[in-house]
Coordinates of C-alpha atoms in Angstrom, one line a residue:
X90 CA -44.7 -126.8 -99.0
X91 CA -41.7 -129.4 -99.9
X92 CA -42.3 -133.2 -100.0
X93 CA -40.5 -133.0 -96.8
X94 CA -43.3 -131.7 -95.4
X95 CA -41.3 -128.0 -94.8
X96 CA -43.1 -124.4 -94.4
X97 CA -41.6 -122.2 -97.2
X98 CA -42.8 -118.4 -98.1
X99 CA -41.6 -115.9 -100.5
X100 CA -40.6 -113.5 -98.9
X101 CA -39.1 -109.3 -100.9
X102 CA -35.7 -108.9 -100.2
X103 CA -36.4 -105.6 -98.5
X104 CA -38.5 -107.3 -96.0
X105 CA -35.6 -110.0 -95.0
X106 CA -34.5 -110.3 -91.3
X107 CA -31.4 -111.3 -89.9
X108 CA -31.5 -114.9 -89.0
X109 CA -33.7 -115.9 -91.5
X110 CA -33.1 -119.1 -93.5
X111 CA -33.4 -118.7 -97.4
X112 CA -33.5 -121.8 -99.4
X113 CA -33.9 -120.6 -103.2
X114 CA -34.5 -117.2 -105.2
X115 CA -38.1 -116.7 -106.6
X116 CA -37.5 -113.8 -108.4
X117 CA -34.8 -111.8 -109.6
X118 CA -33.9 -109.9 -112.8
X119 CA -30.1 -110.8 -112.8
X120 CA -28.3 -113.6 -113.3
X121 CA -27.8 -114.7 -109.2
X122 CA -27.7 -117.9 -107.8
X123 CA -27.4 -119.4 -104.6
X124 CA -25.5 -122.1 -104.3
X125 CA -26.4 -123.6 -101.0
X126 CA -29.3 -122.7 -98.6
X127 CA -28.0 -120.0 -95.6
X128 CA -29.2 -117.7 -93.3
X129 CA -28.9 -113.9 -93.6
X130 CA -26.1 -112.7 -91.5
X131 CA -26.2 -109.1 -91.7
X132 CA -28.1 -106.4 -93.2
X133 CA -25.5 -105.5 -95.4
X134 CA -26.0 -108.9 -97.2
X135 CA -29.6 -108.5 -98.0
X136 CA -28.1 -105.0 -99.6
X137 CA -26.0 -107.2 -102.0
X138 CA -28.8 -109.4 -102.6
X139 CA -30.4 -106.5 -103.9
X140 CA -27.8 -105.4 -105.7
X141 CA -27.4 -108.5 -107.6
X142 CA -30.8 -108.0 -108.8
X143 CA -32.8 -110.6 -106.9
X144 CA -36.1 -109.4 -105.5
X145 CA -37.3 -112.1 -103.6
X146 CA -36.1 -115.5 -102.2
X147 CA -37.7 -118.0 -100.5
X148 CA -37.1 -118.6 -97.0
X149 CA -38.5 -121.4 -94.6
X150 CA -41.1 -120.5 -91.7
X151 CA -40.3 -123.0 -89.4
X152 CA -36.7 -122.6 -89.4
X153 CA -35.6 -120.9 -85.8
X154 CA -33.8 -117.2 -86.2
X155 CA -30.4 -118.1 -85.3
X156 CA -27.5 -120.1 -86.6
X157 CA -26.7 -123.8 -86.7
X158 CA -23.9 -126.1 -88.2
X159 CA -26.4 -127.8 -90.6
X160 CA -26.9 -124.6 -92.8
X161 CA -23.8 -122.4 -94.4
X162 CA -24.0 -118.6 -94.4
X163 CA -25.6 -117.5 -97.4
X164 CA -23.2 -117.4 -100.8
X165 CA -23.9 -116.2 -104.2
X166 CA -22.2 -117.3 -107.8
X167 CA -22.9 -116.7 -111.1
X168 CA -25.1 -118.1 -113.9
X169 CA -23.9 -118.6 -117.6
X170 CA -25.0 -115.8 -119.3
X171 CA -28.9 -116.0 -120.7
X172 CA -31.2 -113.7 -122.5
X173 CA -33.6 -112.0 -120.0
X174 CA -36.9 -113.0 -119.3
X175 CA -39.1 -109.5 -119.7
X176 CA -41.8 -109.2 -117.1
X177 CA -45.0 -109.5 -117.4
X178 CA -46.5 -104.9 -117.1
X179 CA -48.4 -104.9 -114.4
X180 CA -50.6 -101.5 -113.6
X181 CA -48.2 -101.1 -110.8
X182 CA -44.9 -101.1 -113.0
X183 CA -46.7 -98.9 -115.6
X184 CA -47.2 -96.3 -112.5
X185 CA -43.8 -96.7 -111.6
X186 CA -42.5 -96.3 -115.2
X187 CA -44.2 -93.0 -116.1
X188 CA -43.4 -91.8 -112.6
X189 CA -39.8 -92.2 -113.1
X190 CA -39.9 -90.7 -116.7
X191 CA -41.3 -87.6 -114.9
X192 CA -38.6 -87.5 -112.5
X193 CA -35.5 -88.3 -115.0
X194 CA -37.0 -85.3 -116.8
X195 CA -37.0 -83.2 -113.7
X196 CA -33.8 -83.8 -113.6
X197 CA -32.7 -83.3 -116.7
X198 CA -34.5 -79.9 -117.0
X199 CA -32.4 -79.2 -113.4
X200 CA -29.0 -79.8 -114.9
X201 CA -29.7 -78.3 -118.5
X202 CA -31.5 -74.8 -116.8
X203 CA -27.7 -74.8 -114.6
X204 CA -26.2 -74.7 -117.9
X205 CA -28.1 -72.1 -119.2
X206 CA -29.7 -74.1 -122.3
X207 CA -32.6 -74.0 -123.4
X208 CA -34.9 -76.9 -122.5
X209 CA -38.2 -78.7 -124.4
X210 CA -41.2 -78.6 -122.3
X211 CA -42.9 -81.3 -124.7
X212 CA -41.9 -84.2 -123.2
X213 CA -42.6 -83.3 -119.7
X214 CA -46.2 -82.3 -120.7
X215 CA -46.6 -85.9 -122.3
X216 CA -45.0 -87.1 -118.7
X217 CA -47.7 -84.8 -116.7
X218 CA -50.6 -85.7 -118.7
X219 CA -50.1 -89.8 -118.6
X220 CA -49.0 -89.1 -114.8
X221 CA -52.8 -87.0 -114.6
X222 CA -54.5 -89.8 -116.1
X223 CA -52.8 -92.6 -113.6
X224 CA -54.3 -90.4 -110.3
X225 CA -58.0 -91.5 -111.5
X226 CA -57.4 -94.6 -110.4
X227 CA -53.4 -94.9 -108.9
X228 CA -53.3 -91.9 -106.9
X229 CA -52.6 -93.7 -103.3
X230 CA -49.3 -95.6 -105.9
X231 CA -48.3 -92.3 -106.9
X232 CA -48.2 -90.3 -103.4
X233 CA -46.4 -93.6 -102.3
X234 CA -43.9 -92.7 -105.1
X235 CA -43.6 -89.6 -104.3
X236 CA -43.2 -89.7 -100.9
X237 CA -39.8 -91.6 -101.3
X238 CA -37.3 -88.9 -100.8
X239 CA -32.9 -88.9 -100.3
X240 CA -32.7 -86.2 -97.5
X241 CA -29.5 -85.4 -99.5
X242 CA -31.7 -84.7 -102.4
X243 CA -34.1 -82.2 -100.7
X244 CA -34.1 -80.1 -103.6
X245 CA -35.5 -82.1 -106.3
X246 CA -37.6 -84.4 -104.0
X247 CA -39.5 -81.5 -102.4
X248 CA -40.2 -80.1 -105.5
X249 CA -41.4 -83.5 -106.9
X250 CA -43.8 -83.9 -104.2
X251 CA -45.1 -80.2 -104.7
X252 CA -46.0 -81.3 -108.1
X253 CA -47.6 -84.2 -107.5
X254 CA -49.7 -82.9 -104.5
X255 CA -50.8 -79.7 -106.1
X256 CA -52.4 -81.7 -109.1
X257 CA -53.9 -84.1 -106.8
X258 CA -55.3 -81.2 -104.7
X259 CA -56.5 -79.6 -107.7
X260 CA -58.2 -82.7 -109.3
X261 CA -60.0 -82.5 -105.8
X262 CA -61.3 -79.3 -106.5
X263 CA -62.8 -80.2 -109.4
X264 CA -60.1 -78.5 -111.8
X265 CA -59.9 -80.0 -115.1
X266 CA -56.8 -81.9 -116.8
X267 CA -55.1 -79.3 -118.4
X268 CA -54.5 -77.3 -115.5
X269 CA -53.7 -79.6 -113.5
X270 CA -50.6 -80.7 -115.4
X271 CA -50.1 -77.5 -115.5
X272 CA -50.0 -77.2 -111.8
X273 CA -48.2 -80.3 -112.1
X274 CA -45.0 -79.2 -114.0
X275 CA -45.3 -75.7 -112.5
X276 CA -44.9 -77.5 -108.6
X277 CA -41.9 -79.9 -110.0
X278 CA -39.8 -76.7 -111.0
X279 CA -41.3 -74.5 -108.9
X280 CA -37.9 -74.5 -106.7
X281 CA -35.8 -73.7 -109.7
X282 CA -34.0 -70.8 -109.2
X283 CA -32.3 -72.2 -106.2
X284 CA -29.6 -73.5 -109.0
X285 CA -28.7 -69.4 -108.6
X286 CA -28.4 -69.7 -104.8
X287 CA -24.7 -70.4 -103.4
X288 CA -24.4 -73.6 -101.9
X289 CA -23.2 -72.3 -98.4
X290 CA -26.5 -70.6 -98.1
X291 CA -28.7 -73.2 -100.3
X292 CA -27.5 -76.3 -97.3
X293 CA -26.5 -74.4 -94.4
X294 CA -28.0 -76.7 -91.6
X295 CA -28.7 -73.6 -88.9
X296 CA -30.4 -70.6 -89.1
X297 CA -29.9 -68.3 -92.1
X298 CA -28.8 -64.7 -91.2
X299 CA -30.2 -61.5 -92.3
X300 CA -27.8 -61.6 -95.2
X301 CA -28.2 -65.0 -96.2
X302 CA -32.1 -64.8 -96.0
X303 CA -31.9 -61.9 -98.6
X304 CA -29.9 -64.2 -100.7
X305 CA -32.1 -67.3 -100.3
X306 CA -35.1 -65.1 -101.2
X307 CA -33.8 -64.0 -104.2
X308 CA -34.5 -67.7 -105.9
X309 CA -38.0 -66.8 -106.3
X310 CA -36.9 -64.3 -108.4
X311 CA -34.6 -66.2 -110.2
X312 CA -37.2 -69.0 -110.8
X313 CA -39.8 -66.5 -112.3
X314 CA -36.7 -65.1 -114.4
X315 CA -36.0 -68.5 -116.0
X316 CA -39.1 -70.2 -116.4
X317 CA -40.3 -66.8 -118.4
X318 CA -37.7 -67.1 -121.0
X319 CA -38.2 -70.5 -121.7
X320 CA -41.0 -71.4 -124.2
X321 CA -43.7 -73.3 -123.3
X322 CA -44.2 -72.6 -119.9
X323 CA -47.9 -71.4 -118.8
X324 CA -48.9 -68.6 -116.6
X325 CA -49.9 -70.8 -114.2
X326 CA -46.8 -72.8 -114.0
X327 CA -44.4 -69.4 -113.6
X328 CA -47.9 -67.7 -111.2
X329 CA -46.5 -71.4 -108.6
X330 CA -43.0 -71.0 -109.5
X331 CA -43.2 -66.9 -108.5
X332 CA -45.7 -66.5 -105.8
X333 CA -45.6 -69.8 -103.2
X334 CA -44.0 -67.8 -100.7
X335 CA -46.2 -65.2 -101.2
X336 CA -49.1 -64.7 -97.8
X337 CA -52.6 -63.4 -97.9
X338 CA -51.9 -60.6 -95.2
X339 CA -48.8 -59.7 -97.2
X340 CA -45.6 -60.4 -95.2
X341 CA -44.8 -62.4 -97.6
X342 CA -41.8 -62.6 -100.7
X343 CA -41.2 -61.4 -103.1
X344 CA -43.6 -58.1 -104.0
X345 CA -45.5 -58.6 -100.7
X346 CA -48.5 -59.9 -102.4
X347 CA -51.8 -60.2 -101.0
X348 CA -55.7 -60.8 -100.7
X349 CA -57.1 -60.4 -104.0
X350 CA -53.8 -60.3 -105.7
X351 CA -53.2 -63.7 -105.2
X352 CA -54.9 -66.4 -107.3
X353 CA -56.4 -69.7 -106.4
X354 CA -53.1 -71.6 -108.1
X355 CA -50.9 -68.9 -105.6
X356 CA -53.1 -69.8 -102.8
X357 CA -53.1 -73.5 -103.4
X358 CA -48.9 -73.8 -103.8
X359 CA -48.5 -71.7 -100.6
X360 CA -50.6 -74.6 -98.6
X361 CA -48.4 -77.5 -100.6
X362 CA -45.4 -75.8 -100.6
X363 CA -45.5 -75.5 -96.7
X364 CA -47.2 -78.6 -95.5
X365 CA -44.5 -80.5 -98.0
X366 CA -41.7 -78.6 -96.2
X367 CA -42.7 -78.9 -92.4
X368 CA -43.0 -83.0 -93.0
X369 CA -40.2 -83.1 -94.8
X370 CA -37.1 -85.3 -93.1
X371 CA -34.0 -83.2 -93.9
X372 CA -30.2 -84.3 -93.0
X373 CA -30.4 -81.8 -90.3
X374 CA -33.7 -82.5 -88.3
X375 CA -36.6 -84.5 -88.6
X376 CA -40.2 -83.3 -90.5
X377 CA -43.4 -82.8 -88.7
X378 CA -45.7 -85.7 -88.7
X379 CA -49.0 -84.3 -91.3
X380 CA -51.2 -83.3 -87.4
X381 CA -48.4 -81.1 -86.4
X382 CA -48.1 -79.7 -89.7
X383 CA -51.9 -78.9 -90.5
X384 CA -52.0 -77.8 -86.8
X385 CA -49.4 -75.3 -87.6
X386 CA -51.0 -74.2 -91.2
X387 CA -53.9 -73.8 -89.3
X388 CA -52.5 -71.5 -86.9
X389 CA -52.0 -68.4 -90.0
X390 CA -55.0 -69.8 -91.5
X391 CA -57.1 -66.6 -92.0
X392 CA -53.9 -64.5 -92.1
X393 CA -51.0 -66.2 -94.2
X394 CA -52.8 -68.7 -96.4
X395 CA -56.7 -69.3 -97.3
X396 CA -58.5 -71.1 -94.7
X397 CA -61.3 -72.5 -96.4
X398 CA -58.9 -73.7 -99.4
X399 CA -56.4 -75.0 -96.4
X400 CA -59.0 -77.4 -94.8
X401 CA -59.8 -78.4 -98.9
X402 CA -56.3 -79.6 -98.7
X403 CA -56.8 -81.5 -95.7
X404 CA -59.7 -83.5 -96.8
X405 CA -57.9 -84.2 -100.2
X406 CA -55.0 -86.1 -98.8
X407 CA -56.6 -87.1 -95.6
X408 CA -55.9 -87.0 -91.8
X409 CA -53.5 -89.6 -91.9
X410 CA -52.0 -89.1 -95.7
X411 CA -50.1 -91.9 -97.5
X412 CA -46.7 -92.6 -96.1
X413 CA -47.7 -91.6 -92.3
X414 CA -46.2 -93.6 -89.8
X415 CA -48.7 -94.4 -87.2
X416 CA -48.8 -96.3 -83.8
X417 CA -51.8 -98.8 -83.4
X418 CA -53.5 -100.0 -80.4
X419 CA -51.6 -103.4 -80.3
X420 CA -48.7 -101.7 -80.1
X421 CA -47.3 -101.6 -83.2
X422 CA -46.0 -99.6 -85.8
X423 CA -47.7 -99.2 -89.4
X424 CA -47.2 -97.0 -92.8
X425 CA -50.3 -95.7 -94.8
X426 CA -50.5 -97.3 -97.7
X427 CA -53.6 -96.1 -99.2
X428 CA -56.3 -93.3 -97.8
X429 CA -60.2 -94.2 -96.9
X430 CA -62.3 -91.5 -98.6
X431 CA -65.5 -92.5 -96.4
X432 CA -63.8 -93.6 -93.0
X433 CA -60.5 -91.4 -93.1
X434 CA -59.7 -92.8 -89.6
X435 CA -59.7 -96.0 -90.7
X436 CA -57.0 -96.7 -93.9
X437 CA -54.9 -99.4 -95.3
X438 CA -51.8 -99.7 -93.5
X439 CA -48.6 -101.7 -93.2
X440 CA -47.6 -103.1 -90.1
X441 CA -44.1 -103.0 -90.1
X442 CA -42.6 -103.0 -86.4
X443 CA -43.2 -104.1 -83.3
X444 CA -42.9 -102.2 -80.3
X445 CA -43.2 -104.6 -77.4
X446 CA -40.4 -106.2 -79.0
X447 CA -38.7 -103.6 -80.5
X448 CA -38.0 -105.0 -84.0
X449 CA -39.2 -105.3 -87.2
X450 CA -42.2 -107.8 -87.4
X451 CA -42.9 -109.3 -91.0
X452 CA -45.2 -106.9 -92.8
X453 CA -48.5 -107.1 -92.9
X454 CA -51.2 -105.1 -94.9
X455 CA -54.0 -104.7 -92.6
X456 CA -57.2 -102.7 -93.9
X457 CA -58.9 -100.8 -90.8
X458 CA -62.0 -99.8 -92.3
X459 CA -63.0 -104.0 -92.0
X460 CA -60.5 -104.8 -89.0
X461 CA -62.1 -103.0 -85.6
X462 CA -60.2 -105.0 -83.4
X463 CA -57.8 -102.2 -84.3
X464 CA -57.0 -98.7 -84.7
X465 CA -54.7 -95.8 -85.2
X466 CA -53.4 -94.1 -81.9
X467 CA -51.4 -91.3 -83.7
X468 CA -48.9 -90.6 -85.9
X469 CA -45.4 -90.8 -85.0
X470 CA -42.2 -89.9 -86.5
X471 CA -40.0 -93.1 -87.8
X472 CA -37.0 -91.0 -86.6
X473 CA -37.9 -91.2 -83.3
X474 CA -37.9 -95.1 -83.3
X475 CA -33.9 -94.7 -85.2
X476 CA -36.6 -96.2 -88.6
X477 CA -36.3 -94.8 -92.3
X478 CA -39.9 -95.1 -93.5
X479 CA -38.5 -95.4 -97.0
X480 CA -37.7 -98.8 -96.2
X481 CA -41.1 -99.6 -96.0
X482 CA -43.0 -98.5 -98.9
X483 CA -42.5 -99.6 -102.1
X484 CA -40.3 -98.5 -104.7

């Protein structure tokens, strides 16, 4: 509070509204200033804002949502240039660091394997194991992380989130650290023989015709191929890369695998593999929420994939997994920030919007399992309410 006796918060640039009244930055790692108090006009200014490199401003409470002559619309100019302040390493920014190594190596690996060079697995196992370490005690963090996906970018992001959820499913199981980074870096390039697939096919948006599906199939194939002549790469890494679209009563792809001939690891990236594709947001149509998805795994349980290691999965990441969009009872909307082992019902969530208004609210973490004046109704798709749930988790 000022001397003038005004209400001021700090508010994340990603949570600004239009209308509100910021008065000062409070934290940025550019070289931004304001020079005079404003509201925010539009959302493409809070985009500038955060491409300046401010993070978070201070705005005042009390000030109404709409615009007056006393208060200019909000400008920017430019500091003298200064040495940056480093930041203080929080665990969360230490999550967020070896995450991203992970995933600039994914990449990397991507591009290099379309070239045809050969690539060095050694970094990406130093990546996998610090990434293993951090799910003892920043697992909820990392499925945030990985949760964050560009539709355009389906590729990459689908097989990121493979990885990360098949070493979380195995550290469930009781699987010990070496095999699950090796589940780990199998799951991130599992997908890797799509670089072989034509483009027309690879992001056709409708169905895929007999010919096309023949071709599409044929990157399992090529995955196995180039995982196998690059040294360093497991069995179990090229057993996920080469059988995930393999099924237990054999109808599946490749070699028409089944029952005994699949392994636990084959079994286990057929469940992930699926359930990461059916909630999956692509340009073209919107994922399942997690129910519909496990309702629909559950359907060829028995038949297609391994019951009894299917409803494992579904206790590992929970009924209503990190990054679920759910509706409460007081009518609102809310992400799922982090599971509840014990009450699964009843996580951590982020209210985000309000639907008796319909518009954002200011966020609010609200933990269930000690709040019983509310609940979960169900999950919803974002999509359906015209939101992008990446704008509500943290990046």
């Amino acid at each position: 509070m000022t001397n003038s006796g005004v209400k001021l918060t700090v508010v994340p640039v990603n949570q600004l509204q239009v209308g509100m009244l910021v008065v000062g930055i409070a934290e940025q790692s550019g070289k931004a200033s304001l020079s005079q108090s404003g509201r925010i006009s539009s959302t493409q200014q809070i985009a500038l804002l955060q491409k300046k490199g401010i993070r978070k401003v201070k705005v005042q409470l009390d000030a109404p949502h709409q615009f007056s002559s006393e208060h200019e619309e909000l400008e920017e100019k430019k500091l003298p240039e200064s040495p940056p302040q480093p930041e203080p390493a929080t665990e969360g920014t230490k999550v967020k660091a070896i995450f991203n190594e992970a995933k600039s190596l994914q990449g990397k690996y991507f591009e290099q394997l379309r070239q045809g060079e050969p690539i060095d697995i050694r970094p990406m196992e130093k990546a996998a194991g610090a990434l293993i370490d951090s799910l003892d005690n920043n697992s909820d963090a990392l499925l945030c992380l990985a949760k964050i996906r560009a539709k355009d970018r389906y590729l990459m992001e689908h097989s990121l989130n493979v990885g990360m959820l098949l070493a979380y499913f195995g550290r469930s199981l009781g699987m010990d650290k070496q095999v699950q980074r090796q589940l780990l870096i199998g799951g991130m390039l599992h997908d890797i023989g799509k670089i072989m697939t034509p483009d027309e096919v690879l992001h056709k948006a409708g169905r895929l015709d007999d010919a096309e599906l023949t071709i599409m199939r044929e990157h399992v194939v090529h995955s196995r191929e180039i995982l196998s002549k690059q040294r360093g790469f497991s069995e179990i890494m090229i057993e996920v890369a080469s059988n995930h679209h393999e099924r237990l009563d054999g109808s599946g792809y490749p070699l028409g695998l089944k029952g005994n001939q699949l392994s636990v690891y084959s079994r286990m990236a057929l469940i992930v593999d699926c359930y990461d594709a059916l909630t999956a947001d692509r340009v073209y149509k919107s994922g399942m929420t997690p129910t519909e998805a496990f309702r629909t795994l559950l359907g060829g349980a028995g038949a297609q994939c391994d019951k009894v290691l299917l409803e494992k999965f579904i206790r590992c990441i929970g009924v209503y997994p990190v990054g679920t969009m759910v509706k409460l009872k007081s009518d609102h909307l809310a992400v799922v920030v982090q599971r509840n082992e014990m009450k699964p019902l009843r996580p951590k969530v982020k209210q985000v919007f309000d639907l008796a208004t319909d518009a954002q609210c200011p966020f609010k973490l609200i933990d269930l399992n000690g709040f019983e004046e509310e609940e979960i109704i169900q999950a919803v798709s974002a999509r359906d309410y015209g939101l992008v749930i990446d704008d509500f988790m943290e990046r």
